[in-house]
PDB file of C-alpha atoms in Angstrom:
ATOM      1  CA  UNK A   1       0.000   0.000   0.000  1.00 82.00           C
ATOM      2  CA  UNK A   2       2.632   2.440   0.525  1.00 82.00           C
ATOM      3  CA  UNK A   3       4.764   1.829  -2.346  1.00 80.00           C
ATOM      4  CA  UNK A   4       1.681   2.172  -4.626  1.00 77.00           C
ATOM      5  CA  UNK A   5       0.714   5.387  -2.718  1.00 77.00           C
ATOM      6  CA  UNK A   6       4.394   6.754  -3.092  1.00 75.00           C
ATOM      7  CA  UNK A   7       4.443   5.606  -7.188  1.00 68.00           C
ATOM      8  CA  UNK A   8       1.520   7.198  -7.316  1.00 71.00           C
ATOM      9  CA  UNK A   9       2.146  10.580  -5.834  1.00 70.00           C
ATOM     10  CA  UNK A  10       5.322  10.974  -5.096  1.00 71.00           C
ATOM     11  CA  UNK A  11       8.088   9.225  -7.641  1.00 73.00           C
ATOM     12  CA  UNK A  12       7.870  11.965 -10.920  1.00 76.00           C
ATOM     13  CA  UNK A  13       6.906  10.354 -13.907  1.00 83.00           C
ATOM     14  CA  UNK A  14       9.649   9.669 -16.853  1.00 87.00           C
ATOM     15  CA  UNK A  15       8.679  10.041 -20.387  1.00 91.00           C
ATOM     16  CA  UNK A  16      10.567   8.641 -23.267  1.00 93.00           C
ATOM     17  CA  UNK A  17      10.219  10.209 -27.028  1.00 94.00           C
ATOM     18  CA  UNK A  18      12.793   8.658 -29.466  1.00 94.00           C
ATOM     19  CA  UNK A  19      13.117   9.558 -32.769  1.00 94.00           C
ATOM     20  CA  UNK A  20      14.971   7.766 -35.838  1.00 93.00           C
ATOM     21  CA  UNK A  21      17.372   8.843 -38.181  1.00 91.00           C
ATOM     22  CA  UNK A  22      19.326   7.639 -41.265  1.00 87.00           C
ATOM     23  CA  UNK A  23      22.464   8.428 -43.457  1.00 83.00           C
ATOM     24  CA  UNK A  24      21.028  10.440 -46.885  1.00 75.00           C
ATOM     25  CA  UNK A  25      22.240   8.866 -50.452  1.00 59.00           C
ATOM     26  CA  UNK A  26      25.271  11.096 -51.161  1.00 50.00           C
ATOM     27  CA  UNK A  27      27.356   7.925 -52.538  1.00 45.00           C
ATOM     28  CA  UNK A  28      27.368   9.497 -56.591  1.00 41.00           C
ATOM     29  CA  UNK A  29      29.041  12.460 -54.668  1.00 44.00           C
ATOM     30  CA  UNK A  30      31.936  10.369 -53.850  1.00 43.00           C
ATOM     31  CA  UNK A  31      32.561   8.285 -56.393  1.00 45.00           C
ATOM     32  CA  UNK A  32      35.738   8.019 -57.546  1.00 45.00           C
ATOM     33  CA  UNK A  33      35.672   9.641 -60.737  1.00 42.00           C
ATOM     34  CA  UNK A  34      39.504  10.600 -61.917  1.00 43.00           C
ATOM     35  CA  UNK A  35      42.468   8.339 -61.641  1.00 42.00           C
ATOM     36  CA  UNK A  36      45.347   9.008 -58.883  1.00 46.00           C
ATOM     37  CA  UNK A  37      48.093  11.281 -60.076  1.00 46.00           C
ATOM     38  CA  UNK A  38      51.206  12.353 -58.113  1.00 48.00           C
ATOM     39  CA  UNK A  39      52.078  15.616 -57.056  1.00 48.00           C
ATOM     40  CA  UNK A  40      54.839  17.463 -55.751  1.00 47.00           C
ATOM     41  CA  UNK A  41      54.826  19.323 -52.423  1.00 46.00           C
ATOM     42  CA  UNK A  42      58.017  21.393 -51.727  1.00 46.00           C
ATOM     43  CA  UNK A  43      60.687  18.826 -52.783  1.00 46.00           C
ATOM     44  CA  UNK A  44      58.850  15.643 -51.860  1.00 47.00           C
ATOM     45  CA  UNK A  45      56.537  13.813 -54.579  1.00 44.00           C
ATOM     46  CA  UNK A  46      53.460  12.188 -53.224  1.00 49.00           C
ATOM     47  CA  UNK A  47      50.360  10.602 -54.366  1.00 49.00           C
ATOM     48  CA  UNK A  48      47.138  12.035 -53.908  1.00 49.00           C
ATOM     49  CA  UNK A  49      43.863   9.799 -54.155  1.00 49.00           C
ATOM     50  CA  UNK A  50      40.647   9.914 -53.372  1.00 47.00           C
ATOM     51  CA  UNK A  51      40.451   9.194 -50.211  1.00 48.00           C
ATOM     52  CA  UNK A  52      42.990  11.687 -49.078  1.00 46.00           C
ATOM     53  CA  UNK A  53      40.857  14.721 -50.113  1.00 45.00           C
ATOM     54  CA  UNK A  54      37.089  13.014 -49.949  1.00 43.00           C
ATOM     55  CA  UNK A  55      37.119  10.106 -46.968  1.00 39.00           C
ATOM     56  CA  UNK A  56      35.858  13.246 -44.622  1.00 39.00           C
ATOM     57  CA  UNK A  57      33.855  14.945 -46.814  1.00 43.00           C
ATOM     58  CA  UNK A  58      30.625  13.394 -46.920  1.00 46.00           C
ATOM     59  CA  UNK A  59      30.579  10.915 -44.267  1.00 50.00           C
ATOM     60  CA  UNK A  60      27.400   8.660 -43.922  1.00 50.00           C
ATOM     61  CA  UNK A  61      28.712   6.593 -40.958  1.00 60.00           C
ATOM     62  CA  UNK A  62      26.101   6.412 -38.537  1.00 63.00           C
ATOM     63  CA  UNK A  63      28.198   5.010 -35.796  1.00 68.00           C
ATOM     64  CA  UNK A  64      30.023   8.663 -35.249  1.00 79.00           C
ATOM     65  CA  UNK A  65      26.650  10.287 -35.229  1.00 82.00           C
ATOM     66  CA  UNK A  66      26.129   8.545 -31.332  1.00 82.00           C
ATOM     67  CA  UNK A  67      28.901  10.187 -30.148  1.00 85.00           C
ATOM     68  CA  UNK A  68      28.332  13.867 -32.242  1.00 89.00           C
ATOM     69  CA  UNK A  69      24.920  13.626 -30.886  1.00 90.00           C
ATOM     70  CA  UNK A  70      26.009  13.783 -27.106  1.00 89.00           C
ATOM     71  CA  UNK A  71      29.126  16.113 -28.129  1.00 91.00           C
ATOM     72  CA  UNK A  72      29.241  19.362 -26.062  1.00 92.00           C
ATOM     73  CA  UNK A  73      27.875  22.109 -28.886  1.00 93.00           C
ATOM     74  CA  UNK A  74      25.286  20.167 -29.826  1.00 94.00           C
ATOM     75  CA  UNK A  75      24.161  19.645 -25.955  1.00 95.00           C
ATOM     76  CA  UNK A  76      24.857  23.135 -25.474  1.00 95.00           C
ATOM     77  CA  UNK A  77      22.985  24.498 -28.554  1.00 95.00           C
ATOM     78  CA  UNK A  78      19.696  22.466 -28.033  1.00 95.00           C
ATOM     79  CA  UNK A  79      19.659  24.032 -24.220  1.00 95.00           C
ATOM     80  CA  UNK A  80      19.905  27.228 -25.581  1.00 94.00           C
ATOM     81  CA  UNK A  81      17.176  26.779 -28.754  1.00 94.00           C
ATOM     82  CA  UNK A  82      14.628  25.132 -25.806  1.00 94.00           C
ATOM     83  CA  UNK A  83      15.760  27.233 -22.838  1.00 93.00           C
ATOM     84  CA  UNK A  84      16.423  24.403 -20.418  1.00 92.00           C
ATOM     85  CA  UNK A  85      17.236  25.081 -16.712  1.00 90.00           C
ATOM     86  CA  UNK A  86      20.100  22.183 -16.964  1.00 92.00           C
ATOM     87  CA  UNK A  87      23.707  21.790 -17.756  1.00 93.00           C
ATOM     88  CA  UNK A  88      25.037  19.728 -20.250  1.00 93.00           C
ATOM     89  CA  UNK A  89      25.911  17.155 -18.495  1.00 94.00           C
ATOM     90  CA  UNK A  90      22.562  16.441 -17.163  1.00 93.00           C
ATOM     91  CA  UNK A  91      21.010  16.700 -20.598  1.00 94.00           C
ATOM     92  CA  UNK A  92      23.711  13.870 -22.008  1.00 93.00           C
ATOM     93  CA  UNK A  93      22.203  11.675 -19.110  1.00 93.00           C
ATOM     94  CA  UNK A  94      18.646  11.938 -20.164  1.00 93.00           C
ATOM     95  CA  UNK A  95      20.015  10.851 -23.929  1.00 94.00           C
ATOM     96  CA  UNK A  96      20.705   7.383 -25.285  1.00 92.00           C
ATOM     97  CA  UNK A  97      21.357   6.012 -28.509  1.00 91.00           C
ATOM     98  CA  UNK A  98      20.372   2.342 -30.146  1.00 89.00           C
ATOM     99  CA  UNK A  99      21.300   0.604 -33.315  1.00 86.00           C
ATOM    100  CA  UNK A 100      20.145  -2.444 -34.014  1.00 82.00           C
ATOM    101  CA  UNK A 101      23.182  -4.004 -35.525  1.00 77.00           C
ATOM    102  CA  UNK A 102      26.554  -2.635 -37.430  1.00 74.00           C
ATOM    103  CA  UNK A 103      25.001  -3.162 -40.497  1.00 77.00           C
ATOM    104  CA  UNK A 104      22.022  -1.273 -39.747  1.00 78.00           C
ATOM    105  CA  UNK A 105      22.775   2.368 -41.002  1.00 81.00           C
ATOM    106  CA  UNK A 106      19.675   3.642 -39.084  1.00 87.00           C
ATOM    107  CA  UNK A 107      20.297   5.359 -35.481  1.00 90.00           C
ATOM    108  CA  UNK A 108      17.619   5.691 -32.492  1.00 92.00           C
ATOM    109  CA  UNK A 109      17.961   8.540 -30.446  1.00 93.00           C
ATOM    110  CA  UNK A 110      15.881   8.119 -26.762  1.00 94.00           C
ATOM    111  CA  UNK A 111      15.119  11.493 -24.669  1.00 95.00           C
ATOM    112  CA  UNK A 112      13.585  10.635 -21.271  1.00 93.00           C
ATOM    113  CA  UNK A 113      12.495  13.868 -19.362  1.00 92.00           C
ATOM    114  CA  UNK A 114       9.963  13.925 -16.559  1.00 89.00           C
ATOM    115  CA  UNK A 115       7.939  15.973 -19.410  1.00 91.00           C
ATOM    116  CA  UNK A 116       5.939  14.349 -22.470  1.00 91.00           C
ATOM    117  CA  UNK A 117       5.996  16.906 -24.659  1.00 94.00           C
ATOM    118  CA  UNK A 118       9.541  18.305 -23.920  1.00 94.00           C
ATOM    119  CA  UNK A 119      10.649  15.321 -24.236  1.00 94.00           C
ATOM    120  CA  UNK A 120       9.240  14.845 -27.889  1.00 95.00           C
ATOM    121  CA  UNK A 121      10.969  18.669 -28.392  1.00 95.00           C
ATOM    122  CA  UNK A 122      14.455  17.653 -27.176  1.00 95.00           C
ATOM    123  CA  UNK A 123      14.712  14.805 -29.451  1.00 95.00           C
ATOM    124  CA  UNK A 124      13.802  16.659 -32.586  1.00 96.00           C
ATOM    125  CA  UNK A 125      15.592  19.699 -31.503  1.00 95.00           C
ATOM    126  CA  UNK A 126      18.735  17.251 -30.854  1.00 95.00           C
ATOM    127  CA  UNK A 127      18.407  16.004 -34.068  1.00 94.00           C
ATOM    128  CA  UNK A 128      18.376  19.634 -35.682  1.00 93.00           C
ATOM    129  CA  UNK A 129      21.312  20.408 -34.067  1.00 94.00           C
ATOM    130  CA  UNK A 130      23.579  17.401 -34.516  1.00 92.00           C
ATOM    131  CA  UNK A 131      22.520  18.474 -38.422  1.00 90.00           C
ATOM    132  CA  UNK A 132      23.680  21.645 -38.410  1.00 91.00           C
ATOM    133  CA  UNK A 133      27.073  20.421 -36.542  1.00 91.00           C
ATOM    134  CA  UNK A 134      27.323  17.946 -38.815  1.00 88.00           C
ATOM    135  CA  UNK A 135      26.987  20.382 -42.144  1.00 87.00           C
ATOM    136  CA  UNK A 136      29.435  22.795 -40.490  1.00 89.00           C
ATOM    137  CA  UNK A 137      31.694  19.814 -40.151  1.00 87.00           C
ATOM    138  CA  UNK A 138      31.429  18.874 -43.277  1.00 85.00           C
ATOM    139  CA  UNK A 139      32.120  22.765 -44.775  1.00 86.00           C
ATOM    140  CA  UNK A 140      35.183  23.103 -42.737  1.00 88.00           C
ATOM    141  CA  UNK A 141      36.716  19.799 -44.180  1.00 86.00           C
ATOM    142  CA  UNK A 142      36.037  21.141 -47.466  1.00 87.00           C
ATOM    143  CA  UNK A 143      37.476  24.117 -47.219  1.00 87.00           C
ATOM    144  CA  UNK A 144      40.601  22.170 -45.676  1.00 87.00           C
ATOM    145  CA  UNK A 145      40.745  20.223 -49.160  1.00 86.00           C
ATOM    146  CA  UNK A 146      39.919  23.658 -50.914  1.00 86.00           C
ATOM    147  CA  UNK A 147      42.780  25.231 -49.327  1.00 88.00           C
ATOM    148  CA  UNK A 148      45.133  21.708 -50.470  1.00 89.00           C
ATOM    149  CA  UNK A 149      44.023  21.720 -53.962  1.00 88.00           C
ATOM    150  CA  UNK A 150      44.523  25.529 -54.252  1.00 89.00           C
ATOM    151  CA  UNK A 151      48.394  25.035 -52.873  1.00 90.00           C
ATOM    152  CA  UNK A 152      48.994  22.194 -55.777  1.00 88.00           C
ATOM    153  CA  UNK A 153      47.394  24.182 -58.523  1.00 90.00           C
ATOM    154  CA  UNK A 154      50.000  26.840 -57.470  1.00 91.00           C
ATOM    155  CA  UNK A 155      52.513  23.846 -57.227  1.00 91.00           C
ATOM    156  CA  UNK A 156      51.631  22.438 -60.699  1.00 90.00           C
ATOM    157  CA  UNK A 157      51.177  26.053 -62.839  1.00 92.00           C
ATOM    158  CA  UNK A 158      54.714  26.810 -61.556  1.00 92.00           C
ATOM    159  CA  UNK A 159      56.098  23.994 -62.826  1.00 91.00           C
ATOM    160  CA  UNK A 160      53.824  23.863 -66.246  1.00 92.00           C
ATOM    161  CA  UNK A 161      55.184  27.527 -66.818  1.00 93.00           C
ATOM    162  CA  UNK A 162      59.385  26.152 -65.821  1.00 93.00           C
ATOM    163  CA  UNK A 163      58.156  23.018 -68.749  1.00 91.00           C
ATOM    164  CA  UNK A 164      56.738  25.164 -71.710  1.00 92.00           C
ATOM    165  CA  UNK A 165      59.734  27.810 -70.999  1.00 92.00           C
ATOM    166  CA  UNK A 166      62.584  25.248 -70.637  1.00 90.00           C
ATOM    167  CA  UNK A 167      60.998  23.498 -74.322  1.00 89.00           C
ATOM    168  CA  UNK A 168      60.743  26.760 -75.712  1.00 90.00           C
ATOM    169  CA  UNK A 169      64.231  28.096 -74.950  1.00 90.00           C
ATOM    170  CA  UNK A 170      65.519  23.855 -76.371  1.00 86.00           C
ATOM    171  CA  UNK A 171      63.858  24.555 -79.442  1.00 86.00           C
ATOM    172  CA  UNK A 172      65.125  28.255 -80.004  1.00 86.00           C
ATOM    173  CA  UNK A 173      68.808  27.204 -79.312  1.00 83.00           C
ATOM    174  CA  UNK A 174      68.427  23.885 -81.655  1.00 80.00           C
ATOM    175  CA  UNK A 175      67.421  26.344 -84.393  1.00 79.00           C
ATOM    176  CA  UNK A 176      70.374  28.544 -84.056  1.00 79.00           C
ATOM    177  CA  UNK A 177      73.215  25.262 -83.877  1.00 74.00           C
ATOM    178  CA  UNK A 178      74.236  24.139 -86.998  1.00 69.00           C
ATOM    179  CA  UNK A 179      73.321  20.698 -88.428  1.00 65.00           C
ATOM    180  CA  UNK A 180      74.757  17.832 -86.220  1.00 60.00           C
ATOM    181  CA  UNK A 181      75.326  14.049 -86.778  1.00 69.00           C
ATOM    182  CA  UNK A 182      73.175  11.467 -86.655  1.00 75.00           C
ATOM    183  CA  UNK A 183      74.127  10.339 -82.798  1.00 76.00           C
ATOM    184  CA  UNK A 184      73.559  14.096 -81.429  1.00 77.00           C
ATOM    185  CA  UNK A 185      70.680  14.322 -83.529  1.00 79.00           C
ATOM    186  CA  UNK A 186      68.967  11.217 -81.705  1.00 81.00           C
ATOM    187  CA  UNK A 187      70.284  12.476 -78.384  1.00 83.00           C
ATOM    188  CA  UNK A 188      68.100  16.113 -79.176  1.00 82.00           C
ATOM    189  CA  UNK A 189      64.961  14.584 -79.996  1.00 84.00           C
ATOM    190  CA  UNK A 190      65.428  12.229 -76.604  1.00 86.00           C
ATOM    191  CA  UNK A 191      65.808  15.846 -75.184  1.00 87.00           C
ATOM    192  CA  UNK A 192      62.781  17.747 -77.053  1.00 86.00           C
ATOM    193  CA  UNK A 193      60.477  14.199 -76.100  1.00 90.00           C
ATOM    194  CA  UNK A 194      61.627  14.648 -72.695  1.00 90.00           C
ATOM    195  CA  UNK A 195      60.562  17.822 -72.477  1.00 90.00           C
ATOM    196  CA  UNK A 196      57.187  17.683 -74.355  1.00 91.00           C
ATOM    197  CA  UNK A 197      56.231  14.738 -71.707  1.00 91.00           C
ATOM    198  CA  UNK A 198      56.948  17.117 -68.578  1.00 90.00           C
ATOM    199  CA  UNK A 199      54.872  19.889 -70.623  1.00 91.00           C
ATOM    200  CA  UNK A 200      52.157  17.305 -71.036  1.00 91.00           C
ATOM    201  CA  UNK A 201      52.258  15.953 -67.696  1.00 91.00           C
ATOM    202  CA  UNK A 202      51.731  19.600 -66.240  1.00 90.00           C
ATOM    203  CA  UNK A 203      48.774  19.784 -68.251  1.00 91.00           C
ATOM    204  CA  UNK A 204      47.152  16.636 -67.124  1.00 90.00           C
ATOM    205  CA  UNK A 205      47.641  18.028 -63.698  1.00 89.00           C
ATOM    206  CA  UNK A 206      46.489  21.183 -64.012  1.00 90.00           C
ATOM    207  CA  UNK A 207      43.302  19.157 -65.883  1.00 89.00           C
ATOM    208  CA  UNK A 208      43.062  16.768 -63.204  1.00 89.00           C
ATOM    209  CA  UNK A 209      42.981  19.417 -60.210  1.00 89.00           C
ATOM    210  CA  UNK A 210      40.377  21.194 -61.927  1.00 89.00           C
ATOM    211  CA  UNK A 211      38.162  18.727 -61.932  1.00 87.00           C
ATOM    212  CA  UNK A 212      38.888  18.072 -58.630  1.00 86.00           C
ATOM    213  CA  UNK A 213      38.126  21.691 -57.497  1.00 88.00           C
ATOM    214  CA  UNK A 214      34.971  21.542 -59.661  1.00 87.00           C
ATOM    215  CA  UNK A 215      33.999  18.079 -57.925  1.00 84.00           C
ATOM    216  CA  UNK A 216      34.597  20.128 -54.343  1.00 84.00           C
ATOM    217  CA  UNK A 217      32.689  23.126 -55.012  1.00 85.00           C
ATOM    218  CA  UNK A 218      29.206  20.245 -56.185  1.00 84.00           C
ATOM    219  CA  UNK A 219      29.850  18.505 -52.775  1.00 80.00           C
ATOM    220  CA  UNK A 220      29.976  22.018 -51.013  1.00 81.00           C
ATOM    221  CA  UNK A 221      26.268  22.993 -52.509  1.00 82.00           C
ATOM    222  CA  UNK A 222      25.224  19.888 -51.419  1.00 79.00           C
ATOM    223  CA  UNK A 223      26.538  20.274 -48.165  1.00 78.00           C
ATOM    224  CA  UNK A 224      24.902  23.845 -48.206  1.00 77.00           C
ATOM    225  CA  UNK A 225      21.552  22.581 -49.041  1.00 75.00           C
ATOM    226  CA  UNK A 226      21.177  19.370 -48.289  1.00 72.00           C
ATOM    227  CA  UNK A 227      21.574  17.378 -44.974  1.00 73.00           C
ATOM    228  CA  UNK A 228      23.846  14.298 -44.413  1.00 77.00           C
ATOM    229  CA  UNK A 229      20.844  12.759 -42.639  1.00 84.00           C
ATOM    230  CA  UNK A 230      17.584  12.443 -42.718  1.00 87.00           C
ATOM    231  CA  UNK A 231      14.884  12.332 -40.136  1.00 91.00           C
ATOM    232  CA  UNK A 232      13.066   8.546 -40.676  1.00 90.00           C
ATOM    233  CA  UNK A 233      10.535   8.862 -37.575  1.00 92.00           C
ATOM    234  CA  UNK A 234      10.068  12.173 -35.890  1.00 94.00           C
ATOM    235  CA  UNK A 235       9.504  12.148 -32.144  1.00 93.00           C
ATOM    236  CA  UNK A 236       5.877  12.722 -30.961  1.00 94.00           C
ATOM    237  CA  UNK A 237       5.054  13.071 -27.122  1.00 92.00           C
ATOM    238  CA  UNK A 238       4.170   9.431 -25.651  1.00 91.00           C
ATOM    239  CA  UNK A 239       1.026   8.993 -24.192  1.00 87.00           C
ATOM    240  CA  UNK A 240       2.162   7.054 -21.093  1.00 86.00           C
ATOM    241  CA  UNK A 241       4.951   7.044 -18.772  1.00 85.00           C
ATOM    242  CA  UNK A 242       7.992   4.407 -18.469  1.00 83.00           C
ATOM    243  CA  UNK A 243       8.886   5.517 -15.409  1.00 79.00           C
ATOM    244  CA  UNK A 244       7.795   4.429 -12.465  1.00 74.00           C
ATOM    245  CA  UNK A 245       6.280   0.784 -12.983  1.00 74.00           C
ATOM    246  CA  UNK A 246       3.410   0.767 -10.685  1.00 73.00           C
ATOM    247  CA  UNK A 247       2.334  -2.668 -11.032  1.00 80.00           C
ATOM    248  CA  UNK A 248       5.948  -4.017 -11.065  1.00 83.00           C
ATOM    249  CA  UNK A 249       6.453  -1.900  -7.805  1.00 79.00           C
ATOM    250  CA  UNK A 250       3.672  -3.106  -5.977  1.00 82.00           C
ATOM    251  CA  UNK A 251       4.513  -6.383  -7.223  1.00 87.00           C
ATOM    252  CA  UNK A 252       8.107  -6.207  -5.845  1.00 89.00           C
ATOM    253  CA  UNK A 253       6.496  -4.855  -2.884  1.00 87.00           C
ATOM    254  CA  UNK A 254       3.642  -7.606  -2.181  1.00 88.00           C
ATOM    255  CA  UNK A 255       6.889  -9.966  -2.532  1.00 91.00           C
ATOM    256  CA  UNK A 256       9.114  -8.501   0.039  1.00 91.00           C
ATOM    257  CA  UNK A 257       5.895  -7.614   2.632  1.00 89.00           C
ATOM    258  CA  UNK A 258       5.140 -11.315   2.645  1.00 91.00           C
ATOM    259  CA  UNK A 259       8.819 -12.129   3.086  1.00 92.00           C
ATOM    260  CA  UNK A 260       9.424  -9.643   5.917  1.00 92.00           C
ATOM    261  CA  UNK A 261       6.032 -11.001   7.462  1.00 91.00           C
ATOM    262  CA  UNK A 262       7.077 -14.351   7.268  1.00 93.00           C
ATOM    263  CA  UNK A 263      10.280 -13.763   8.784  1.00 92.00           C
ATOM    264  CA  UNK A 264       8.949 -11.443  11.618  1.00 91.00           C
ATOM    265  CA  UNK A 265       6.611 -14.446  12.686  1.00 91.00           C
ATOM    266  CA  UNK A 266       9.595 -17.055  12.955  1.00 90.00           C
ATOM    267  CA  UNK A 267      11.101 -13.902  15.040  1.00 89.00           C
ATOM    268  CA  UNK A 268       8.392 -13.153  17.249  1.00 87.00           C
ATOM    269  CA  UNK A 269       7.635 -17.002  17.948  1.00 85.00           C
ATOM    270  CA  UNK A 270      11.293 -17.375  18.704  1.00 85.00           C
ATOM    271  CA  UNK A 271      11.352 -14.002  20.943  1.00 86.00           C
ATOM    272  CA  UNK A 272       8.518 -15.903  22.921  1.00 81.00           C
ATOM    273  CA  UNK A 273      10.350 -18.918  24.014  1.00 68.00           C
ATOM    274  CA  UNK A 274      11.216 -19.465  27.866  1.00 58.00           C
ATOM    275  CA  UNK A 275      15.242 -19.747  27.608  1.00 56.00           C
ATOM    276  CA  UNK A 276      14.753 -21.823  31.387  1.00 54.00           C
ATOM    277  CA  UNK A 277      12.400 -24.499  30.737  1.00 51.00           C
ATOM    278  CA  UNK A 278      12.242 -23.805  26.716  1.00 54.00           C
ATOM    279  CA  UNK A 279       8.359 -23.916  27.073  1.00 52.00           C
ATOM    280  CA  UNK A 280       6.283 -21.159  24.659  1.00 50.00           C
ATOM    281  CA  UNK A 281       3.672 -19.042  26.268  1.00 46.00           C
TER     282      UNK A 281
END
């Protein structure tokens, strides 16, 4: 009787909203649509692929999205949007996240507040927020590769501009020499070859970053108006409680009053026996 009176009136309820989210379809964003090509940076050659300037890009892994959902500016931004009289901290413990299995791509995100509707409101606004963290994420890293392709176009016009003027000032000075023999002749067009190759190669470069630049700036409208995710289930305000478990209480209660009453009469019956002549009254 007194746990279902305290249950009743005073335990506060807990509500749980949850809401569901997926990864969007960005994969023709970040296919790999040019071949790898090698570049130089200062003195030191290296090979650039795809996945050095796209792997962060546009990221569908759902698995970092439980831990960006609970990260400190999102926490801090959805307090602020809702006006909550909490700290962050306290609003990560109300949050929990569920995935079925790895190869699930779909996320559940669980608010439980000791109010239905607010509950409901944290959850969507949570999931608002983790997708404006996550586009501002995703903006930053492209300016990053902006800011890499930009130094290698610099890189590879340089060195397309040393290739066209070192071919140019080989082909002005074989006009002026005099006719040579056969052997020098074959070791100038080994030359002039060698040299139309390095003018060709700068060109494929400078073709190949291009493309790359153009392939950053589609990705970048994306990112600027589309979203990463996408909301599958929206959270509405649940209709009942989870928290407390009034039957279950009273049940757990019923259970331990008959236990304590059993052992209180083995007590009292014991308390009752004459220690002299061992005779009960």
């Amino acid at each position: 009787l007194i746990t279902a009176l305290v249950s009743m009136y005073f335990i506060e309820p807990e509500y749980e909203a949850s809401t569901v989210i997926g990864p969007a379809q960005t994969d023709a964003f970040t296919e790999n649509t040019s071949p790898n090509y090698i570049l130089r940076e200062d003195t030191d050659y290296r090979r650039l692929t795809e996945e050095n300037l796209d792997e962060a890009v546009i990221n569908t892994d759902t698995s970092k999205y439980m831990e960006m959902v609970q990260s400190s500016w999102v926490l801090e931004e959805t307090i602020k949007k809702l006006d909550l009289e909490c700290s962050p901290e306290q609003l990560k413990s109300m949050i929990r996240t569920e995935q079925k299995d790895e190869k699930d791509p779909n996320l559940t995100i669980i608010v439980s507040y000791n109010d239905r509707v607010m509950a409901a409101k944290i959850a969507n606004t949570l999931v608002q927020q983790l997708q404006i963290h996550i586009r501002n994420l995703q903006a930053e890293q492209i300016d990053g590769a902006y800011r890499i392709i930009g130094k290698q176009q610099e890189i590879a016009q340089a060195e397309l501009d040393q290739a066209l003027k070192d071919l140019q000032t080989y082909k002005l000075e074989k006009a002026q020499q005099s006719p040579a023999d056969s052997a020098e002749e074959i070791s100038s067009q080994v030359e002039e070859k060698r040299l139309d190759n390095a003018v060709r190669r700068g060109n494929d470069t400078i073709d190949l970053l291009n493309a790359k630049m153009l392939g950053l700036k589609i990705s970048r409208s994306f990112v600027e108006s589309e979203d990463s995710i996408i909301v599958l289930s929206p959270a509405v305000a649940p209709e009942s409680p989870v928290k407390p478990n009034k039957k279950l209480n009273v049940a757990i209660a019923a259970v331990l009053g008959l236990l304590c009453s059993i052992f209180g009469v083995f007590l009292a019956e014991y308390l009752r026996q004459d220690p002299l002549d061992n005779e009960t009254y």
